[in-house]
Amino acid sequence: MATPRFRYDHIHLRARDPAAMARFFTTLFGAECRPEGRDGRYELTLDGQLLLIAPSNPDFPAEPAPGFLHLGLEHIGLGVDDVDAACEHLRRLGADIAIGPLTAGAFRLAFVRGPEGVMVELLQRPR
């Protein structure tokens, strides 16, 4: 039997306020948002990758976001050419730069805190 081919498809986020979560990604990171879908759901594209945002499900109440750092899906990583310039830009837009910028080994990085405790890492790899 052949080994199945797995490929990236999407990230799915739940939010008490899906519109605020969608604005976080469109305003700060330039994600493109299709018009609001059914039941308050949003479909965004960020650098060609699909990001789905849905409201909490009333039949299955959501737990609050865990603190940072935690086990499981911890953050979304976005590559940038210059972390310091990216943080400066994001601060002007009102972003919460939770950590950094800082240097970790050969990398320069920072973390941006979004709605529902979502963390986005900005990562500058060595040239």
XYZ file of N, CA and C in Angstrom:
381
model
N 0.852 -1.178 0.000
C 0.000 0.000 0.000
C 0.895 1.238 0.000
N 0.575 2.196 -0.834
C 1.371 3.419 -0.938
C 1.139 4.317 0.279
N 2.180 5.019 0.656
C 2.069 5.979 1.750
C 1.259 7.178 1.258
N 0.235 7.598 2.006
C -0.549 8.747 1.565
C 0.302 10.010 1.554
N -0.031 10.931 0.672
C 0.650 12.223 0.611
C -0.138 13.214 1.456
N 0.523 13.828 2.405
C -0.116 14.828 3.253
C 0.377 16.199 2.834
N -0.514 17.158 2.797
C -0.134 18.511 2.433
C -0.886 19.494 3.317
N -0.283 20.620 3.550
C -0.900 21.653 4.365
C -2.205 22.087 3.711
N -3.258 22.285 4.513
C -4.525 22.781 3.990
C -4.940 24.088 4.659
N -5.013 24.132 5.994
C -5.480 25.355 6.657
C -5.168 25.340 8.151
N -5.335 26.516 8.760
C -5.355 26.671 10.209
C -6.770 27.106 10.551
N -7.347 26.551 11.602
C -8.718 26.895 11.990
C -8.702 27.459 13.404
N -9.218 28.665 13.561
C -9.273 29.323 14.860
C -10.716 29.539 15.274
N -10.976 29.447 16.563
C -12.288 29.791 17.128
C -12.128 31.086 17.908
N -13.165 31.914 17.879
C -13.088 33.196 18.582
C -14.469 33.602 19.077
N -14.476 34.259 20.246
C -15.734 34.836 20.731
C -16.195 35.942 19.789
N -15.226 36.654 19.190
C -15.514 37.732 18.247
C -14.722 37.464 16.960
N -15.284 36.641 16.059
C -14.561 36.300 14.836
C -14.186 37.524 13.991
N -15.024 38.562 14.007
C -14.719 39.769 13.231
C -13.440 40.427 13.760
N -13.276 40.480 15.084
C -12.067 41.058 15.666
C -10.840 40.224 15.308
N -10.982 38.909 15.322
C -9.865 38.035 14.954
C -9.502 38.251 13.484
N -10.499 38.351 12.619
C -10.242 38.593 11.197
C -9.542 39.941 11.009
N -9.998 40.985 11.728
C -9.346 42.304 11.632
C -7.892 42.248 12.087
N -7.607 41.472 13.133
C -6.234 41.314 13.617
C -5.323 40.858 12.478
N -5.744 39.831 11.750
C -4.901 39.289 10.682
C -4.903 40.159 9.423
N -6.018 40.808 9.112
C -6.036 41.655 7.912
C -5.315 42.974 8.152
N -5.554 43.604 9.290
C -4.967 44.912 9.567
C -3.469 44.829 9.823
N -3.041 43.882 10.634
C -1.632 43.820 11.013
C -0.758 43.071 10.017
N -1.274 42.000 9.427
C -0.428 41.120 8.623
C -0.801 41.070 7.145
N -1.792 41.863 6.735
C -2.146 41.936 5.319
C -2.891 40.737 4.776
N -3.507 39.952 5.638
C -4.301 38.822 5.150
C -5.464 39.355 4.323
N -5.852 38.597 3.343
C -7.010 38.955 2.520
C -8.207 38.179 3.034
N -9.337 38.868 3.172
C -10.531 38.255 3.745
C -11.634 38.216 2.705
N -12.195 37.041 2.516
C -13.387 36.941 1.685
C -14.545 37.512 2.492
N -15.599 37.932 1.847
C -16.748 38.455 2.616
C -17.177 37.440 3.676
N -17.720 37.984 4.771
C -18.145 37.126 5.878
C -19.015 35.998 5.347
N -18.698 34.812 5.789
C -19.441 33.643 5.348
C -20.627 33.356 6.227
N -21.112 32.151 6.140
C -22.282 31.762 6.908
C -21.968 31.706 8.397
N -22.917 32.051 9.204
C -22.824 31.923 10.656
C -21.627 32.654 11.258
N -21.248 33.807 10.705
C -20.166 34.589 11.284
C -18.780 34.010 11.082
N -18.621 33.185 10.069
C -17.319 32.572 9.782
C -16.555 33.432 8.776
N -15.240 33.400 8.892
C -14.377 34.156 7.985
C -13.355 33.226 7.357
N -13.042 33.498 6.098
C -12.028 32.754 5.375
C -10.991 33.761 4.896
N -9.773 33.614 5.381
C -8.696 34.536 5.044
C -7.592 33.791 4.317
N -6.836 34.533 3.537
C -5.642 33.998 2.908
C -4.473 34.855 3.371
N -3.456 34.205 3.911
C -2.257 34.886 4.389
C -1.058 34.251 3.693
N -0.441 35.008 2.802
C 0.698 34.519 2.015
C 0.363 33.186 1.330
N -0.837 33.125 0.771
C -1.257 31.936 0.035
C -1.775 30.799 0.896
N -1.780 30.976 2.216
C -2.238 29.923 3.124
C -3.625 30.260 3.665
N -4.449 29.248 3.808
C -5.819 29.421 4.254
C -5.904 29.484 5.780
N -6.614 30.493 6.279
C -6.847 30.684 7.702
C -8.348 30.825 7.891
N -8.959 29.879 8.614
C -10.399 29.885 8.842
C -10.677 30.349 10.268
N -11.675 31.214 10.422
C -12.041 31.723 11.735
C -13.534 31.490 11.927
N -13.892 30.884 13.045
C -15.293 30.570 13.314
C -15.658 31.015 14.726
N -16.942 31.300 14.940
C -17.382 31.640 16.298
C -17.372 30.396 17.171
N -17.444 30.619 18.480
C -17.516 29.480 19.380
C -18.818 28.723 19.108
N -18.806 27.446 19.410
C -19.948 26.579 19.150
C -20.789 26.499 20.425
N -22.056 26.954 20.382
C -22.880 26.940 21.598
C -23.134 25.541 22.159
N -23.039 24.514 21.319
C -23.247 23.144 21.791
C -22.022 22.576 22.509
N -20.860 23.172 22.256
C -19.605 22.706 22.851
C -18.832 23.931 23.334
N -19.120 24.416 24.527
C -18.459 25.638 25.025
C -16.937 25.513 25.003
N -16.294 26.571 24.549
C -14.843 26.579 24.437
C -14.199 26.894 25.774
N -13.041 26.330 25.981
C -12.228 26.635 27.155
C -11.481 27.934 26.877
N -11.126 28.677 27.919
C -10.316 29.877 27.683
C -8.953 29.490 27.116
N -8.329 30.433 26.410
C -7.013 30.178 25.833
C -6.010 29.907 26.951
N -5.113 28.939 26.742
C -4.090 28.672 27.751
C -3.066 29.801 27.771
N -2.299 29.856 28.834
C -1.220 30.829 28.899
C -0.124 30.487 27.904
N 0.735 31.432 27.685
C 1.844 31.235 26.753
C 3.088 31.006 27.583
N 3.752 30.062 27.473
C 3.943 28.916 26.619
C 3.050 27.767 27.089
N 2.661 26.901 26.169
C 1.838 25.750 26.530
C 2.069 24.637 25.533
N 1.619 23.446 25.878
C 1.739 22.308 24.976
C 0.658 22.388 23.913
N 0.868 21.718 22.809
C -0.080 21.750 21.705
C 0.265 22.887 20.753
N -0.666 23.256 19.911
C -0.438 24.343 18.968
C -0.189 25.621 19.753
N 1.002 26.150 19.643
C 1.408 27.269 20.484
C 1.310 28.619 19.782
N 1.724 28.677 18.527
C 1.704 29.955 17.827
C 1.731 29.735 16.323
N 1.470 30.808 15.595
C 1.596 30.833 14.140
C 2.864 31.615 13.844
N 3.736 31.095 13.014
C 4.999 31.759 12.696
C 4.948 32.416 11.329
N 5.349 33.689 11.286
C 5.439 34.425 10.029
C 6.875 34.892 9.834
N 7.421 34.631 8.668
C 8.769 35.069 8.355
C 8.782 36.526 7.937
N 9.803 37.248 8.351
C 10.000 38.645 7.952
C 11.480 38.858 7.657
N 11.773 39.884 6.856
C 13.166 40.203 6.543
C 13.847 40.964 7.672
N 13.085 41.776 8.422
C 13.650 42.619 9.476
C 12.642 42.687 10.631
N 12.881 41.924 11.669
C 11.956 41.860 12.813
C 11.779 43.227 13.461
N 12.863 43.958 13.629
C 12.761 45.255 14.300
C 11.870 46.215 13.517
N 12.051 46.271 12.204
C 11.219 47.139 11.368
C 9.769 46.666 11.376
N 9.563 45.348 11.356
C 8.199 44.808 11.376
C 7.505 45.168 12.691
N 8.214 45.063 13.811
C 7.623 45.406 15.115
C 7.304 46.893 15.187
N 8.188 47.712 14.668
C 7.943 49.153 14.658
C 6.667 49.466 13.865
N 6.546 48.842 12.705
C 5.354 49.017 11.866
C 4.092 48.560 12.605
N 4.157 47.379 13.218
C 2.992 46.823 13.906
C 2.607 47.653 15.128
N 3.583 48.177 15.842
C 3.274 49.048 16.987
C 2.496 50.283 16.539
N 2.887 50.849 15.405
C 2.162 52.019 14.877
C 0.710 51.667 14.559
N 0.458 50.408 14.245
C -0.905 49.952 13.954
C -1.654 49.540 15.216
N -0.982 49.602 16.363
C -1.630 49.270 17.633
C -1.435 47.847 18.101
N -0.501 47.122 17.516
C -0.272 45.726 17.895
C 0.314 45.621 19.293
N -0.006 44.508 19.966
C 0.552 44.176 21.268
C 1.768 43.291 21.039
N 2.960 43.891 21.027
C 4.189 43.110 20.901
C 4.468 42.548 22.293
N 4.157 41.277 22.481
C 4.209 40.653 23.803
C 5.628 40.285 24.223
N 6.457 39.894 23.253
C 7.822 39.473 23.547
C 8.726 39.987 22.433
N 9.843 40.586 22.810
C 10.853 40.979 21.838
C 10.665 42.375 21.312
N 11.390 42.646 20.245
C 12.282 41.751 19.511
C 13.483 41.321 20.358
N 13.954 40.113 20.052
C 15.103 39.570 20.748
C 15.854 38.629 19.831
N 17.071 38.306 20.232
C 17.893 37.391 19.460
C 17.951 36.062 20.197
N 17.697 34.991 19.471
C 17.768 33.630 20.019
C 18.653 32.815 19.078
N 19.883 32.600 19.495
C 20.837 31.917 18.618
C 21.085 32.763 17.386
N 20.870 32.182 16.218
C 21.079 32.899 14.957
C 19.829 33.639 14.490
N 18.742 33.541 15.249
C 17.464 34.105 14.828
C 17.136 35.392 15.568
N 16.395 36.260 14.915
C 15.834 37.462 15.536
C 14.326 37.226 15.525
N 13.646 37.443 16.659
C 12.227 37.113 16.710
C 11.468 38.014 17.664
N 10.152 37.961 17.526
C 9.228 38.677 18.412
C 7.902 37.931 18.361
N 7.054 38.183 19.378
C 5.724 37.589 19.415
C 4.682 38.688 19.554
N 3.630 38.587 18.756
C 2.518 39.526 18.781
C 1.318 38.797 19.373
N 0.672 39.417 20.376
C -0.500 38.805 21.002
C -1.757 39.337 20.316
N -2.653 38.410 19.960
C -3.907 38.775 19.313
C -5.108 38.389 20.155
N -6.286 38.521 19.593
C -7.513 38.139 20.302
C -7.460 36.677 20.744
N -8.152 36.391 21.842
C -8.269 35.029 22.377
C -6.924 34.428 22.747
N -5.900 35.269 22.938
C -4.589 34.765 23.318
C -3.776 34.197 22.169
N -4.247 34.347 20.927
C -3.499 33.853 19.774
C -2.148 34.556 19.724
N -1.091 33.796 19.534
C 0.244 34.369 19.426
C 0.780 34.161 18.013
N 1.366 35.223 17.470
C 1.984 35.172 16.151
C 3.463 35.501 16.334
N 4.315 34.575 15.916
C 5.752 34.815 15.986
C 6.209 35.472 14.698
N 7.040 36.483 14.819
C 7.728 37.088 13.688
C 9.153 36.561 13.740
N 9.616 35.942 12.663
C 10.916 35.281 12.673
C 11.783 35.782 11.523
N 12.943 36.283 11.884
C 13.941 36.714 10.899
C 15.047 35.666 10.905
N 15.141 34.924 9.824
C 16.180 33.895 9.714
C 17.495 34.528 9.241
N 18.621 33.900 9.594
C 19.899 34.458 9.135
C 19.964 34.461 7.615
N 20.603 35.471 7.099
C 20.726 35.565 5.624
C 21.784 34.625 5.124
